[in-house]
PDB file of C-alpha atoms and ligand atoms in Angstrom:
ATOM      1  CA  UNK A1272      28.460-114.281 -25.416  1.00  0.00           C
ATOM      2  CA  UNK A1273      25.666-114.194 -28.884  1.00  0.00           C
ATOM      3  CA  UNK A1274      27.569-112.925 -31.212  1.00  0.00           C
ATOM      4  CA  UNK A1275      25.628-109.317 -32.659  1.00  0.00           C
ATOM      5  CA  UNK A1276      23.316-109.541 -35.795  1.00  0.00           C
ATOM      6  CA  UNK A1277      21.276-106.859 -38.609  1.00  0.00           C
ATOM      7  CA  UNK A1278      18.058-108.240 -38.897  1.00  0.00           C
ATOM      8  CA  UNK A1279      15.224-106.667 -41.506  1.00  0.00           C
ATOM      9  CA  UNK A1280      11.857-107.252 -43.238  1.00  0.00           C
ATOM     10  CA  UNK A1281      11.152-105.566 -46.138  1.00  0.00           C
ATOM     11  CA  UNK A1282       8.785-103.721 -45.931  1.00  0.00           C
ATOM     12  CA  UNK A1283       7.395-105.056 -49.702  1.00  0.00           C
ATOM     13  CA  UNK A1284       7.535-108.521 -49.485  1.00  0.00           C
ATOM     14  CA  UNK A1285       5.941-108.751 -45.673  1.00  0.00           C
ATOM     15  CA  UNK A1286       2.094-109.462 -45.676  1.00  0.00           C
ATOM     16  CA  UNK A1287       2.017-108.876 -41.952  1.00  0.00           C
ATOM     17  CA  UNK A1288       1.288-112.099 -40.670  1.00  0.00           C
ATOM     18  CA  UNK A1289       3.151-111.741 -37.459  1.00  0.00           C
ATOM     19  CA  UNK A1290       4.080-115.644 -37.972  1.00  0.00           C
ATOM     20  CA  UNK A1291       8.430-113.903 -36.731  1.00  0.00           C
ATOM     21  CA  UNK A1292       6.529-111.994 -33.985  1.00  0.00           C
ATOM     22  CA  UNK A1293       4.610-115.226 -33.121  1.00  0.00           C
ATOM     23  CA  UNK A1294       8.621-116.739 -33.306  1.00  0.00           C
ATOM     24  CA  UNK A1295      10.790-113.866 -31.974  1.00  0.00           C
ATOM     25  CA  UNK A1296       8.786-111.240 -30.182  1.00  0.00           C
ATOM     26  CA  UNK A1297      11.495-109.516 -28.385  1.00  0.00           C
ATOM     27  CA  UNK A1298      12.897-108.836 -31.995  1.00  0.00           C
ATOM     28  CA  UNK A1299      10.285-108.619 -34.677  1.00  0.00           C
ATOM     29  CA  UNK A1300       7.093-106.566 -33.967  1.00  0.00           C
ATOM     30  CA  UNK A1301       3.845-105.423 -36.248  1.00  0.00           C
ATOM     31  CA  UNK A1302       3.879-101.793 -36.073  1.00  0.00           C
ATOM     32  CA  UNK A1303       0.326-100.001 -37.192  1.00  0.00           C
ATOM     33  CA  UNK A1304       0.124-100.826 -40.074  1.00  0.00           C
ATOM     34  CA  UNK A1305       1.071-104.953 -39.720  1.00  0.00           C
ATOM     35  CA  UNK A1306       4.445-104.790 -41.685  1.00  0.00           C
ATOM     36  CA  UNK A1307       6.684-106.319 -39.134  1.00  0.00           C
ATOM     37  CA  UNK A1308       9.346-104.320 -37.825  1.00  0.00           C
ATOM     38  CA  UNK A1309      13.061-105.677 -36.669  1.00  0.00           C
ATOM     39  CA  UNK A1310      12.876-104.026 -33.256  1.00  0.00           C
ATOM     40  CA  UNK A1311      15.751-104.782 -31.844  1.00  0.00           C
ATOM     41  CA  UNK A1312      17.725-107.664 -33.022  1.00  0.00           C
ATOM     42  CA  UNK A1313      19.633-108.721 -29.643  1.00  0.00           C
ATOM     43  CA  UNK A1314      15.897-109.601 -27.946  1.00  0.00           C
ATOM     44  CA  UNK A1315      15.827-112.883 -28.729  1.00  0.00           C
ATOM     45  CA  UNK A1316      18.677-115.519 -29.609  1.00  0.00           C
ATOM     46  CA  UNK A1317      20.146-116.286 -33.460  1.00  0.00           C
ATOM     47  CA  UNK A1318      18.552-120.154 -32.956  1.00  0.00           C
ATOM     48  CA  UNK A1319      14.751-117.867 -33.036  1.00  0.00           C
ATOM     49  CA  UNK A1320      15.823-114.617 -35.114  1.00  0.00           C
ATOM     50  CA  UNK A1321      16.132-117.890 -37.862  1.00  0.00           C
ATOM     51  CA  UNK A1322      13.105-119.335 -36.965  1.00  0.00           C
ATOM     52  CA  UNK A1323      11.508-116.892 -37.357  1.00  0.00           C
ATOM     53  CA  UNK A1324      13.177-116.331 -41.126  1.00  0.00           C
ATOM     54  CA  UNK A1325      12.685-119.691 -42.174  1.00  0.00           C
ATOM     55  CA  UNK A1326       8.822-119.475 -40.982  1.00  0.00           C
ATOM     56  CA  UNK A1327       8.346-116.321 -42.967  1.00  0.00           C
ATOM     57  CA  UNK A1328       6.000-117.271 -45.502  1.00  0.00           C
ATOM     58  CA  UNK A1329       7.584-114.482 -48.375  1.00  0.00           C
ATOM     59  CA  UNK A1330      10.776-115.107 -47.448  1.00  0.00           C
ATOM     60  CA  UNK A1331      10.646-110.878 -46.599  1.00  0.00           C
ATOM     61  CA  UNK A1332      13.384-112.121 -43.650  1.00  0.00           C
ATOM     62  CA  UNK A1333      17.235-110.384 -43.470  1.00  0.00           C
ATOM     63  CA  UNK A1334      20.080-111.801 -40.562  1.00  0.00           C
ATOM     64  CA  UNK A1335      23.385-110.786 -41.033  1.00  0.00           C
ATOM     65  CA  UNK A1336      26.529-110.698 -38.296  1.00  0.00           C
ATOM     66  CA  UNK A1337      26.856-107.895 -37.854  1.00  0.00           C
ATOM     67  CA  UNK A1338      30.569-107.549 -37.765  1.00  0.00           C
ATOM     68  CA  UNK A1339      31.811-109.912 -40.254  1.00  0.00           C
ATOM     69  CA  UNK A1340      28.146-109.446 -42.298  1.00  0.00           C
ATOM     70  CA  UNK A1341      27.768-112.602 -43.285  1.00  0.00           C
ATOM     71  CA  UNK A1342      24.519-113.604 -44.833  1.00  0.00           C
ATOM     72  CA  UNK A1343      23.151-115.419 -41.819  1.00  0.00           C
ATOM     73  CA  UNK A1344      19.197-115.489 -43.781  1.00  0.00           C
ATOM     74  CA  UNK A1345      17.773-116.379 -47.243  1.00  0.00           C
TER      75      UNK A1345
HETATM   76  S1  SF4 B2766       6.234-113.916 -40.381  1.00  0.00           S
HETATM   77 FE1  SF4 B2766       7.655-112.913 -42.936  1.00  0.00          FE
HETATM   78  S2  SF4 B2766       5.486-111.865 -44.283  1.00  0.00           S
HETATM   79 FE2  SF4 B2766       4.875-112.386 -41.490  1.00  0.00          FE
HETATM   80  S3  SF4 B2766       4.964-111.077 -40.257  1.00  0.00           S
HETATM   81 FE3  SF4 B2766       6.683-111.275 -40.578  1.00  0.00          FE
HETATM   82  S4  SF4 B2766       8.450-110.424 -42.504  1.00  0.00           S
HETATM   83 FE4  SF4 B2766       6.332-110.724 -42.237  1.00  0.00          FE
END
């Protein structure tokens, strides 16, 4: 069982380049304002979510272990 993650995007930092959506499309989705939202933290693997977070050009993506609160990124 993969661990449960808490994933969120800082809307003030996101510049809407859709990198996260292309890496983990079941987790991240751009809304009508071209802001990424984490719509389903269980939609893609932890590795894909962390890859998306690492590739965000403005470090707008945050990832935590939902149960322990351990920060996984950044
Ligand atoms: S990669 Fe970062 S800046 Fe680009 S859409 Fe996703 S959260 Fe926004």
